[in-house]
PDB file of N, CA and C in Angstrom:
ATOM      1  N   MET K   1       3.565 -38.028  32.012  1.00  0.00           N
ATOM      2  CA  MET K   1       4.733 -38.717  32.063  1.00  0.00           C
ATOM      3  C   MET K   1       4.377 -40.124  31.723  1.00  0.00           C
ATOM      4  N   LYS K   2       5.218 -40.562  30.749  1.00  0.00           N
ATOM      5  CA  LYS K   2       5.062 -41.861  30.048  1.00  0.00           C
ATOM      6  C   LYS K   2       5.409 -42.958  31.058  1.00  0.00           C
ATOM      7  N   ARG K   3       4.802 -43.991  31.215  1.00  0.00           N
ATOM      8  CA  ARG K   3       4.882 -45.202  32.253  1.00  0.00           C
ATOM      9  C   ARG K   3       5.829 -46.083  31.592  1.00  0.00           C
ATOM     10  N   THR K   4       6.564 -46.690  32.311  1.00  0.00           N
ATOM     11  CA  THR K   4       7.526 -47.602  31.612  1.00  0.00           C
ATOM     12  C   THR K   4       6.914 -49.177  31.909  1.00  0.00           C
ATOM     13  N   VAL K   5       6.635 -49.886  31.012  1.00  0.00           N
ATOM     14  CA  VAL K   5       6.064 -51.112  31.173  1.00  0.00           C
ATOM     15  C   VAL K   5       7.182 -52.117  31.419  1.00  0.00           C
ATOM     16  N   LYS K   6       6.954 -53.031  32.479  1.00  0.00           N
ATOM     17  CA  LYS K   6       8.004 -54.079  32.788  1.00  0.00           C
ATOM     18  C   LYS K   6       7.848 -55.042  32.064  1.00  0.00           C
ATOM     19  N   ASN K   7       9.063 -56.056  31.858  1.00  0.00           N
ATOM     20  CA  ASN K   7       9.054 -57.133  31.133  1.00  0.00           C
ATOM     21  C   ASN K   7       7.890 -58.082  31.654  1.00  0.00           C
ATOM     22  N   LYS K   8       7.738 -58.435  32.809  1.00  0.00           N
ATOM     23  CA  LYS K   8       6.626 -59.397  33.361  1.00  0.00           C
ATOM     24  C   LYS K   8       5.321 -58.819  32.735  1.00  0.00           C
ATOM     25  N   GLU K   9       4.868 -57.690  32.762  1.00  0.00           N
ATOM     26  CA  GLU K   9       3.843 -57.108  32.238  1.00  0.00           C
ATOM     27  C   GLU K   9       3.580 -57.284  30.804  1.00  0.00           C
ATOM     28  N   ILE K  10       4.553 -57.093  29.970  1.00  0.00           N
ATOM     29  CA  ILE K  10       4.513 -57.426  28.475  1.00  0.00           C
ATOM     30  C   ILE K  10       4.327 -58.928  28.319  1.00  0.00           C
ATOM     31  N   VAL K  11       5.181 -59.512  29.078  1.00  0.00           N
ATOM     32  CA  VAL K  11       4.883 -60.999  28.733  1.00  0.00           C
ATOM     33  C   VAL K  11       3.516 -61.746  29.104  1.00  0.00           C
ATOM     34  N   ALA K  12       3.063 -61.111  30.394  1.00  0.00           N
ATOM     35  CA  ALA K  12       1.623 -61.471  30.620  1.00  0.00           C
ATOM     36  C   ALA K  12       0.458 -61.008  29.854  1.00  0.00           C
ATOM     37  N   GLY K  13       0.785 -59.672  29.133  1.00  0.00           N
ATOM     38  CA  GLY K  13       0.093 -59.296  27.998  1.00  0.00           C
ATOM     39  C   GLY K  13      -0.011 -60.288  26.859  1.00  0.00           C
ATOM     40  N   CYS K  14       1.143 -60.449  26.378  1.00  0.00           N
ATOM     41  CA  CYS K  14       1.482 -61.562  25.362  1.00  0.00           C
ATOM     42  C   CYS K  14       0.776 -62.650  25.371  1.00  0.00           C
ATOM     43  N   GLN K  15       0.996 -63.264  26.483  1.00  0.00           N
ATOM     44  CA  GLN K  15       0.250 -64.559  26.869  1.00  0.00           C
ATOM     45  C   GLN K  15      -1.043 -64.412  26.843  1.00  0.00           C
ATOM     46  N   ALA K  16      -1.635 -63.411  27.201  1.00  0.00           N
ATOM     47  CA  ALA K  16      -3.037 -63.374  27.124  1.00  0.00           C
ATOM     48  C   ALA K  16      -3.530 -62.675  25.650  1.00  0.00           C
ATOM     49  N   ASP K  17      -2.743 -62.756  24.723  1.00  0.00           N
ATOM     50  CA  ASP K  17      -2.873 -62.468  23.215  1.00  0.00           C
ATOM     51  C   ASP K  17      -3.499 -60.932  23.083  1.00  0.00           C
ATOM     52  N   LYS K  18      -2.918 -60.015  24.050  1.00  0.00           N
ATOM     53  CA  LYS K  18      -3.258 -58.881  23.812  1.00  0.00           C
ATOM     54  C   LYS K  18      -2.269 -57.976  22.878  1.00  0.00           C
ATOM     55  N   PRO K  19      -3.049 -57.518  21.729  1.00  0.00           N
ATOM     56  CA  PRO K  19      -2.087 -56.766  20.774  1.00  0.00           C
ATOM     57  C   PRO K  19      -1.258 -55.725  21.005  1.00  0.00           C
ATOM     58  N   GLN K  20      -1.689 -55.150  21.999  1.00  0.00           N
ATOM     59  CA  GLN K  20      -0.919 -53.916  22.508  1.00  0.00           C
ATOM     60  C   GLN K  20       0.442 -54.302  23.313  1.00  0.00           C
ATOM     61  N   SER K  21       0.271 -55.382  23.916  1.00  0.00           N
ATOM     62  CA  SER K  21       1.537 -55.978  24.457  1.00  0.00           C
ATOM     63  C   SER K  21       2.446 -56.622  23.586  1.00  0.00           C
ATOM     64  N   GLN K  22       1.670 -57.305  22.584  1.00  0.00           N
ATOM     65  CA  GLN K  22       2.594 -57.715  21.525  1.00  0.00           C
ATOM     66  C   GLN K  22       3.421 -56.749  20.554  1.00  0.00           C
ATOM     67  N   ARG K  23       2.843 -55.438  20.474  1.00  0.00           N
ATOM     68  CA  ARG K  23       3.413 -54.565  19.952  1.00  0.00           C
ATOM     69  C   ARG K  23       4.436 -53.899  20.650  1.00  0.00           C
ATOM     70  N   GLN K  24       4.262 -53.951  22.098  1.00  0.00           N
ATOM     71  CA  GLN K  24       5.292 -53.425  22.935  1.00  0.00           C
ATOM     72  C   GLN K  24       6.490 -54.324  22.830  1.00  0.00           C
ATOM     73  N   LEU K  25       6.255 -55.543  22.832  1.00  0.00           N
ATOM     74  CA  LEU K  25       7.346 -56.535  22.786  1.00  0.00           C
ATOM     75  C   LEU K  25       8.149 -56.456  21.627  1.00  0.00           C
ATOM     76  N   TYR K  26       7.367 -56.371  20.506  1.00  0.00           N
ATOM     77  CA  TYR K  26       8.246 -55.898  19.313  1.00  0.00           C
ATOM     78  C   TYR K  26       8.922 -54.716  19.235  1.00  0.00           C
ATOM     79  N   ASP K  27       8.405 -53.671  19.586  1.00  0.00           N
ATOM     80  CA  ASP K  27       9.121 -52.397  19.847  1.00  0.00           C
ATOM     81  C   ASP K  27      10.270 -52.394  20.476  1.00  0.00           C
ATOM     82  N   LYS K  28      10.087 -53.139  21.632  1.00  0.00           N
ATOM     83  CA  LYS K  28      11.341 -53.113  22.682  1.00  0.00           C
ATOM     84  C   LYS K  28      12.513 -53.996  22.039  1.00  0.00           C
ATOM     85  N   TYR K  29      12.259 -55.233  21.371  1.00  0.00           N
ATOM     86  CA  TYR K  29      13.034 -56.170  21.097  1.00  0.00           C
ATOM     87  C   TYR K  29      13.631 -56.044  19.591  1.00  0.00           C
ATOM     88  N   CYS K  30      12.824 -55.239  18.665  1.00  0.00           N
ATOM     89  CA  CYS K  30      13.111 -55.669  17.393  1.00  0.00           C
ATOM     90  C   CYS K  30      14.650 -55.338  17.123  1.00  0.00           C
ATOM     91  N   GLY K  31      15.275 -54.184  17.571  1.00  0.00           N
ATOM     92  CA  GLY K  31      16.565 -53.919  17.410  1.00  0.00           C
ATOM     93  C   GLY K  31      17.277 -55.225  17.868  1.00  0.00           C
ATOM     94  N   LEU K  32      17.364 -55.655  19.073  1.00  0.00           N
ATOM     95  CA  LEU K  32      18.289 -56.729  19.365  1.00  0.00           C
ATOM     96  C   LEU K  32      17.880 -58.037  18.617  1.00  0.00           C
ATOM     97  N   VAL K  33      16.627 -58.413  18.021  1.00  0.00           N
ATOM     98  CA  VAL K  33      16.439 -59.367  17.006  1.00  0.00           C
ATOM     99  C   VAL K  33      17.283 -59.101  15.956  1.00  0.00           C
ATOM    100  N   PHE K  34      16.963 -58.110  15.325  1.00  0.00           N
ATOM    101  CA  PHE K  34      17.585 -57.656  13.828  1.00  0.00           C
ATOM    102  C   PHE K  34      19.161 -57.756  14.109  1.00  0.00           C
ATOM    103  N   GLY K  35      19.565 -57.424  14.921  1.00  0.00           N
ATOM    104  CA  GLY K  35      21.152 -57.156  15.306  1.00  0.00           C
ATOM    105  C   GLY K  35      21.467 -58.538  15.345  1.00  0.00           C
ATOM    106  N   ILE K  36      21.169 -59.505  16.075  1.00  0.00           N
ATOM    107  CA  ILE K  36      21.564 -60.855  16.190  1.00  0.00           C
ATOM    108  C   ILE K  36      21.321 -61.450  14.713  1.00  0.00           C
ATOM    109  N   ALA K  37      19.973 -61.384  14.062  1.00  0.00           N
ATOM    110  CA  ALA K  37      19.910 -61.777  12.766  1.00  0.00           C
ATOM    111  C   ALA K  37      21.120 -61.466  11.674  1.00  0.00           C
ATOM    112  N   LEU K  38      21.305 -59.971  11.809  1.00  0.00           N
ATOM    113  CA  LEU K  38      22.369 -59.520  10.943  1.00  0.00           C
ATOM    114  C   LEU K  38      23.708 -59.989  11.058  1.00  0.00           C
ATOM    115  N   ARG K  39      23.988 -60.384  12.386  1.00  0.00           N
ATOM    116  CA  ARG K  39      25.470 -60.834  12.790  1.00  0.00           C
ATOM    117  C   ARG K  39      25.492 -62.291  12.214  1.00  0.00           C
ATOM    118  N   TYR K  40      24.522 -62.909  12.192  1.00  0.00           N
ATOM    119  CA  TYR K  40      24.650 -64.318  11.481  1.00  0.00           C
ATOM    120  C   TYR K  40      24.582 -64.226  10.041  1.00  0.00           C
ATOM    121  N   SER K  41      23.710 -63.624   9.358  1.00  0.00           N
ATOM    122  CA  SER K  41      23.219 -63.593   7.937  1.00  0.00           C
ATOM    123  C   SER K  41      24.259 -62.748   7.187  1.00  0.00           C
ATOM    124  N   GLN K  42      24.840 -61.662   7.727  1.00  0.00           N
ATOM    125  CA  GLN K  42      25.512 -60.602   7.079  1.00  0.00           C
ATOM    126  C   GLN K  42      25.111 -59.957   5.901  1.00  0.00           C
ATOM    127  N   ASN K  43      23.826 -59.946   5.711  1.00  0.00           N
ATOM    128  CA  ASN K  43      23.044 -59.094   4.933  1.00  0.00           C
ATOM    129  C   ASN K  43      21.618 -58.774   5.263  1.00  0.00           C
ATOM    130  N   THR K  44      21.212 -57.581   4.746  1.00  0.00           N
ATOM    131  CA  THR K  44      20.068 -57.413   5.425  1.00  0.00           C
ATOM    132  C   THR K  44      18.621 -57.876   4.899  1.00  0.00           C
ATOM    133  N   ALA K  45      18.656 -58.440   3.989  1.00  0.00           N
ATOM    134  CA  ALA K  45      17.420 -59.036   3.129  1.00  0.00           C
ATOM    135  C   ALA K  45      17.179 -60.698   4.064  1.00  0.00           C
ATOM    136  N   ASP K  46      18.376 -61.015   4.441  1.00  0.00           N
ATOM    137  CA  ASP K  46      18.324 -62.354   5.014  1.00  0.00           C
ATOM    138  C   ASP K  46      18.192 -62.108   6.342  1.00  0.00           C
ATOM    139  N   ALA K  47      18.690 -61.153   6.977  1.00  0.00           N
ATOM    140  CA  ALA K  47      18.395 -60.707   8.437  1.00  0.00           C
ATOM    141  C   ALA K  47      16.981 -60.378   8.603  1.00  0.00           C
ATOM    142  N   GLU K  48      16.241 -59.695   7.822  1.00  0.00           N
ATOM    143  CA  GLU K  48      14.840 -59.638   7.720  1.00  0.00           C
ATOM    144  C   GLU K  48      13.970 -60.555   7.924  1.00  0.00           C
ATOM    145  N   ASP K  49      14.312 -61.846   7.091  1.00  0.00           N
ATOM    146  CA  ASP K  49      13.806 -62.912   6.963  1.00  0.00           C
ATOM    147  C   ASP K  49      13.949 -63.853   8.524  1.00  0.00           C
ATOM    148  N   ILE K  50      15.028 -63.665   8.938  1.00  0.00           N
ATOM    149  CA  ILE K  50      15.518 -64.410  10.182  1.00  0.00           C
ATOM    150  C   ILE K  50      14.707 -63.628  11.234  1.00  0.00           C
ATOM    151  N   ALA K  51      14.548 -62.366  11.442  1.00  0.00           N
ATOM    152  CA  ALA K  51      13.898 -61.701  12.389  1.00  0.00           C
ATOM    153  C   ALA K  51      12.274 -62.032  12.409  1.00  0.00           C
ATOM    154  N   GLN K  52      11.956 -62.191  11.202  1.00  0.00           N
ATOM    155  CA  GLN K  52      10.315 -62.383  10.958  1.00  0.00           C
ATOM    156  C   GLN K  52      10.146 -63.918  11.569  1.00  0.00           C
ATOM    157  N   ASP K  53      11.010 -64.710  11.209  1.00  0.00           N
ATOM    158  CA  ASP K  53      10.786 -65.856  11.688  1.00  0.00           C
ATOM    159  C   ASP K  53      11.181 -66.070  13.172  1.00  0.00           C
ATOM    160  N   ALA K  54      11.939 -65.240  13.670  1.00  0.00           N
ATOM    161  CA  ALA K  54      12.191 -65.434  15.138  1.00  0.00           C
ATOM    162  C   ALA K  54      10.791 -64.681  15.779  1.00  0.00           C
ATOM    163  N   PHE K  55      10.247 -63.579  15.349  1.00  0.00           N
ATOM    164  CA  PHE K  55       9.109 -63.158  16.223  1.00  0.00           C
ATOM    165  C   PHE K  55       7.995 -64.107  16.009  1.00  0.00           C
ATOM    166  N   VAL K  56       7.777 -64.757  14.850  1.00  0.00           N
ATOM    167  CA  VAL K  56       6.819 -65.685  14.859  1.00  0.00           C
ATOM    168  C   VAL K  56       6.873 -66.717  15.841  1.00  0.00           C
ATOM    169  N   LYS K  57       8.186 -67.241  16.001  1.00  0.00           N
ATOM    170  CA  LYS K  57       8.328 -68.293  16.962  1.00  0.00           C
ATOM    171  C   LYS K  57       8.241 -67.621  18.380  1.00  0.00           C
ATOM    172  N   ILE K  58       8.589 -66.515  18.628  1.00  0.00           N
ATOM    173  CA  ILE K  58       8.299 -65.819  20.042  1.00  0.00           C
ATOM    174  C   ILE K  58       6.985 -65.806  20.156  1.00  0.00           C
ATOM    175  N   PHE K  59       6.165 -65.377  19.369  1.00  0.00           N
ATOM    176  CA  PHE K  59       4.685 -64.994  19.693  1.00  0.00           C
ATOM    177  C   PHE K  59       4.092 -66.426  19.847  1.00  0.00           C
ATOM    178  N   ILE K  60       4.325 -67.605  19.143  1.00  0.00           N
ATOM    179  CA  ILE K  60       3.797 -68.725  19.145  1.00  0.00           C
ATOM    180  C   ILE K  60       3.896 -69.332  20.520  1.00  0.00           C
ATOM    181  N   ASN K  61       5.468 -69.087  20.823  1.00  0.00           N
ATOM    182  CA  ASN K  61       5.875 -70.146  22.100  1.00  0.00           C
ATOM    183  C   ASN K  61       5.744 -69.240  23.353  1.00  0.00           C
ATOM    184  N   ILE K  62       5.396 -67.946  23.405  1.00  0.00           N
ATOM    185  CA  ILE K  62       5.520 -67.146  24.515  1.00  0.00           C
ATOM    186  C   ILE K  62       4.715 -67.650  25.879  1.00  0.00           C
ATOM    187  N   LYS K  63       3.820 -68.408  25.568  1.00  0.00           N
ATOM    188  CA  LYS K  63       2.819 -68.909  26.574  1.00  0.00           C
ATOM    189  C   LYS K  63       3.746 -70.233  27.488  1.00  0.00           C
ATOM    190  N   GLN K  64       4.750 -70.578  26.840  1.00  0.00           N
ATOM    191  CA  GLN K  64       5.662 -71.511  27.566  1.00  0.00           C
ATOM    192  C   GLN K  64       6.661 -70.953  28.509  1.00  0.00           C
ATOM    193  N   LEU K  65       6.827 -69.329  28.410  1.00  0.00           N
ATOM    194  CA  LEU K  65       7.784 -68.801  29.263  1.00  0.00           C
ATOM    195  C   LEU K  65       7.178 -68.598  30.497  1.00  0.00           C
ATOM    196  N   ARG K  66       7.788 -69.105  31.612  1.00  0.00           N
ATOM    197  CA  ARG K  66       7.297 -69.035  32.964  1.00  0.00           C
ATOM    198  C   ARG K  66       7.845 -67.804  33.636  1.00  0.00           C
ATOM    199  N   ASN K  67       8.960 -67.196  33.455  1.00  0.00           N
ATOM    200  CA  ASN K  67       9.788 -66.290  34.194  1.00  0.00           C
ATOM    201  C   ASN K  67       9.819 -65.114  33.104  1.00  0.00           C
ATOM    202  N   GLY K  68       8.739 -64.116  33.207  1.00  0.00           N
ATOM    203  CA  GLY K  68       8.967 -62.820  32.340  1.00  0.00           C
ATOM    204  C   GLY K  68      10.129 -62.095  32.323  1.00  0.00           C
ATOM    205  N   ASP K  69      10.984 -62.144  33.520  1.00  0.00           N
ATOM    206  CA  ASP K  69      12.299 -61.382  33.776  1.00  0.00           C
ATOM    207  C   ASP K  69      13.243 -62.097  32.835  1.00  0.00           C
ATOM    208  N   ALA K  70      12.953 -63.344  32.454  1.00  0.00           N
ATOM    209  CA  ALA K  70      14.034 -63.998  31.540  1.00  0.00           C
ATOM    210  C   ALA K  70      13.831 -63.960  30.125  1.00  0.00           C
ATOM    211  N   ILE K  71      12.953 -63.003  29.837  1.00  0.00           N
ATOM    212  CA  ILE K  71      12.691 -62.915  28.243  1.00  0.00           C
ATOM    213  C   ILE K  71      13.870 -62.401  27.361  1.00  0.00           C
ATOM    214  N   THR K  72      14.671 -61.494  27.808  1.00  0.00           N
ATOM    215  CA  THR K  72      15.803 -61.089  26.839  1.00  0.00           C
ATOM    216  C   THR K  72      16.521 -62.380  26.557  1.00  0.00           C
ATOM    217  N   SER K  73      16.988 -63.012  27.443  1.00  0.00           N
ATOM    218  CA  SER K  73      17.785 -64.416  27.100  1.00  0.00           C
ATOM    219  C   SER K  73      17.011 -65.070  26.214  1.00  0.00           C
ATOM    220  N   TRP K  74      15.581 -65.216  26.621  1.00  0.00           N
ATOM    221  CA  TRP K  74      14.883 -66.439  25.884  1.00  0.00           C
ATOM    222  C   TRP K  74      14.615 -65.970  24.419  1.00  0.00           C
ATOM    223  N   ILE K  75      14.575 -64.538  24.203  1.00  0.00           N
ATOM    224  CA  ILE K  75      14.502 -63.982  22.928  1.00  0.00           C
ATOM    225  C   ILE K  75      15.902 -64.135  22.114  1.00  0.00           C
ATOM    226  N   LYS K  76      16.927 -64.093  22.752  1.00  0.00           N
ATOM    227  CA  LYS K  76      18.145 -64.176  22.299  1.00  0.00           C
ATOM    228  C   LYS K  76      18.468 -65.540  21.666  1.00  0.00           C
ATOM    229  N   SER K  77      18.033 -66.472  22.682  1.00  0.00           N
ATOM    230  CA  SER K  77      18.078 -67.818  22.119  1.00  0.00           C
ATOM    231  C   SER K  77      17.124 -68.245  20.967  1.00  0.00           C
ATOM    232  N   ILE K  78      15.926 -67.907  20.803  1.00  0.00           N
ATOM    233  CA  ILE K  78      15.178 -68.093  19.805  1.00  0.00           C
ATOM    234  C   ILE K  78      15.469 -67.431  18.593  1.00  0.00           C
ATOM    235  N   THR K  79      16.010 -66.480  18.922  1.00  0.00           N
ATOM    236  CA  THR K  79      16.677 -65.581  17.326  1.00  0.00           C
ATOM    237  C   THR K  79      17.906 -66.219  16.943  1.00  0.00           C
ATOM    238  N   THR K  80      18.833 -66.774  17.948  1.00  0.00           N
ATOM    239  CA  THR K  80      20.035 -67.441  17.295  1.00  0.00           C
ATOM    240  C   THR K  80      19.678 -68.807  16.537  1.00  0.00           C
ATOM    241  N   ASN K  81      18.620 -69.502  17.342  1.00  0.00           N
ATOM    242  CA  ASN K  81      18.457 -70.799  16.462  1.00  0.00           C
ATOM    243  C   ASN K  81      17.727 -70.471  15.301  1.00  0.00           C
ATOM    244  N   ALA K  82      16.685 -69.489  15.315  1.00  0.00           N
ATOM    245  CA  ALA K  82      16.207 -69.056  13.914  1.00  0.00           C
ATOM    246  C   ALA K  82      17.220 -68.738  12.984  1.00  0.00           C
ATOM    247  N   ALA K  83      18.292 -67.995  13.337  1.00  0.00           N
ATOM    248  CA  ALA K  83      19.465 -67.732  12.257  1.00  0.00           C
ATOM    249  C   ALA K  83      20.049 -69.052  12.017  1.00  0.00           C
ATOM    250  N   LEU K  84      20.322 -69.844  12.833  1.00  0.00           N
ATOM    251  CA  LEU K  84      21.173 -71.170  12.436  1.00  0.00           C
ATOM    252  C   LEU K  84      20.182 -71.925  11.655  1.00  0.00           C
ATOM    253  N   ASP K  85      18.997 -72.080  12.031  1.00  0.00           N
ATOM    254  CA  ASP K  85      17.918 -72.718  10.974  1.00  0.00           C
ATOM    255  C   ASP K  85      17.939 -72.322   9.530  1.00  0.00           C
ATOM    256  N   PHE K  86      17.853 -70.983   9.591  1.00  0.00           N
ATOM    257  CA  PHE K  86      17.865 -70.310   8.280  1.00  0.00           C
ATOM    258  C   PHE K  86      19.056 -70.465   7.460  1.00  0.00           C
ATOM    259  N   LEU K  87      20.193 -70.450   8.106  1.00  0.00           N
ATOM    260  CA  LEU K  87      21.436 -70.846   7.309  1.00  0.00           C
ATOM    261  C   LEU K  87      21.626 -72.161   7.123  1.00  0.00           C
ATOM    262  N   LYS K  88      21.182 -73.226   7.932  1.00  0.00           N
ATOM    263  CA  LYS K  88      21.339 -74.476   7.368  1.00  0.00           C
ATOM    264  C   LYS K  88      20.479 -74.788   6.258  1.00  0.00           C
ATOM    265  N   LEU K  89      19.198 -74.105   6.289  1.00  0.00           N
ATOM    266  CA  LEU K  89      18.373 -74.386   4.955  1.00  0.00           C
ATOM    267  C   LEU K  89      18.805 -73.742   3.741  1.00  0.00           C
ATOM    268  N   LYS K  90      19.475 -72.410   4.144  1.00  0.00           N
ATOM    269  CA  LYS K  90      19.947 -71.952   2.779  1.00  0.00           C
ATOM    270  C   LYS K  90      21.175 -72.519   2.092  1.00  0.00           C
ATOM    271  N   ASN K  91      22.026 -73.164   3.199  1.00  0.00           N
ATOM    272  CA  ASN K  91      23.170 -73.885   2.520  1.00  0.00           C
ATOM    273  C   ASN K  91      22.414 -75.100   1.990  1.00  0.00           C
ATOM    274  N   ASN K  92      21.707 -75.941   2.482  1.00  0.00           N
ATOM    275  CA  ASN K  92      21.043 -77.127   1.824  1.00  0.00           C
ATOM    276  C   ASN K  92      20.523 -76.879   0.680  1.00  0.00           C
ATOM    277  N   ASN K  93      19.750 -75.753   0.426  1.00  0.00           N
ATOM    278  CA  ASN K  93      19.142 -75.387  -0.620  1.00  0.00           C
ATOM    279  C   ASN K  93      20.240 -74.860  -1.775  1.00  0.00           C
ATOM    280  N   SER K  94      21.379 -74.688  -1.607  1.00  0.00           N
ATOM    281  CA  SER K  94      22.378 -74.109  -2.394  1.00  0.00           C
ATOM    282  C   SER K  94      22.994 -75.187  -3.408  1.00  0.00           C
ATOM    283  N   ASN K  95      22.893 -76.416  -2.711  1.00  0.00           N
ATOM    284  CA  ASN K  95      23.270 -77.592  -3.410  1.00  0.00           C
ATOM    285  C   ASN K  95      22.174 -78.263  -4.243  1.00  0.00           C
ATOM    286  N   LEU K  96      20.963 -77.568  -4.359  1.00  0.00           N
ATOM    287  CA  LEU K  96      19.923 -78.262  -5.177  1.00  0.00           C
ATOM    288  C   LEU K  96      20.035 -77.568  -6.776  1.00  0.00           C
ATOM    289  N   ILE K  97      19.543 -78.451  -7.565  1.00  0.00           N
ATOM    290  CA  ILE K  97      19.377 -78.107  -8.879  1.00  0.00           C
ATOM    291  C   ILE K  97      18.037 -77.642  -9.288  1.00  0.00           C
ATOM    292  N   PRO K  98      18.018 -76.534  -9.855  1.00  0.00           N
ATOM    293  CA  PRO K  98      16.635 -76.026 -10.185  1.00  0.00           C
ATOM    294  C   PRO K  98      16.049 -76.975 -11.124  1.00  0.00           C
ATOM    295  N   LEU K  99      14.747 -77.049 -10.986  1.00  0.00           N
ATOM    296  CA  LEU K  99      13.814 -77.779 -11.826  1.00  0.00           C
ATOM    297  C   LEU K  99      14.033 -77.823 -13.230  1.00  0.00           C
ATOM    298  N   ASP K 100      13.932 -76.514 -13.542  1.00  0.00           N
ATOM    299  CA  ASP K 100      14.232 -76.384 -14.956  1.00  0.00           C
ATOM    300  C   ASP K 100      15.416 -76.648 -15.657  1.00  0.00           C
ATOM    301  N   ASP K 101      16.477 -76.707 -15.139  1.00  0.00           N
ATOM    302  CA  ASP K 101      17.665 -77.132 -15.422  1.00  0.00           C
ATOM    303  C   ASP K 101      17.941 -78.640 -15.470  1.00  0.00           C
ATOM    304  N   LEU K 102      17.157 -79.219 -14.298  1.00  0.00           N
ATOM    305  CA  LEU K 102      17.040 -80.502 -14.334  1.00  0.00           C
ATOM    306  C   LEU K 102      16.146 -81.176 -15.582  1.00  0.00           C
ATOM    307  N   ALA K 103      15.238 -80.608 -15.880  1.00  0.00           N
ATOM    308  CA  ALA K 103      14.337 -81.081 -16.893  1.00  0.00           C
ATOM    309  C   ALA K 103      14.744 -80.808 -18.392  1.00  0.00           C
ATOM    310  N   THR K 104      15.693 -79.794 -18.351  1.00  0.00           N
ATOM    311  CA  THR K 104      16.488 -79.678 -19.553  1.00  0.00           C
ATOM    312  C   THR K 104      17.608 -80.757 -19.521  1.00  0.00           C
ATOM    313  N   ASP K 105      18.277 -81.035 -18.736  1.00  0.00           N
ATOM    314  CA  ASP K 105      19.240 -82.074 -18.828  1.00  0.00           C
ATOM    315  C   ASP K 105      18.646 -83.506 -18.962  1.00  0.00           C
ATOM    316  N   ILE K 106      17.348 -83.773 -18.598  1.00  0.00           N
ATOM    317  CA  ILE K 106      16.971 -85.057 -18.814  1.00  0.00           C
ATOM    318  C   ILE K 106      16.459 -85.082 -20.271  1.00  0.00           C
ATOM    319  N   VAL K 107      15.876 -83.971 -20.806  1.00  0.00           N
ATOM    320  CA  VAL K 107      15.551 -84.035 -22.269  1.00  0.00           C
ATOM    321  C   VAL K 107      16.759 -84.368 -23.075  1.00  0.00           C
ATOM    322  N   ASP K 108      17.849 -83.667 -22.626  1.00  0.00           N
ATOM    323  CA  ASP K 108      19.265 -83.805 -23.613  1.00  0.00           C
ATOM    324  C   ASP K 108      19.614 -85.246 -23.402  1.00  0.00           C
ATOM    325  N   ILE K 109      19.334 -85.743 -22.399  1.00  0.00           N
ATOM    326  CA  ILE K 109      19.943 -87.178 -22.207  1.00  0.00           C
ATOM    327  C   ILE K 109      19.081 -88.290 -22.867  1.00  0.00           C
ATOM    328  N   TYR K 110      17.901 -88.225 -22.809  1.00  0.00           N
ATOM    329  CA  TYR K 110      16.902 -89.203 -23.321  1.00  0.00           C
ATOM    330  C   TYR K 110      16.454 -88.878 -24.818  1.00  0.00           C
ATOM    331  N   CYS K 111      16.575 -87.604 -25.309  1.00  0.00           N
ATOM    332  CA  CYS K 111      16.046 -87.149 -26.652  1.00  0.00           C
ATOM    333  C   CYS K 111      17.125 -87.153 -27.579  1.00  0.00           C
TER     334      CYS K 111
END
């Protein structure tokens, strides 16, 4: 019979940098994280990028989590913020002119 690992145990393992616990956390929450990311991005490629960013932030900051029972809401919050950050960056970058185009315009103006 397979033993169910509680959130507090997973969090404690992740805080101790145990790869098995990190894998358990990822396996348990990857669907939730990807679902939130997809809801914000509306496309799979961007959702994958958002989910990756979210998990990086989760694993970097998990030592700050004091209540292992609150991990689901904490992960939702991190993922939502990662999605919003991604969309802000994507929207800001859509206003940029590619360097190749800019160089061509400068050459056309001054030559």
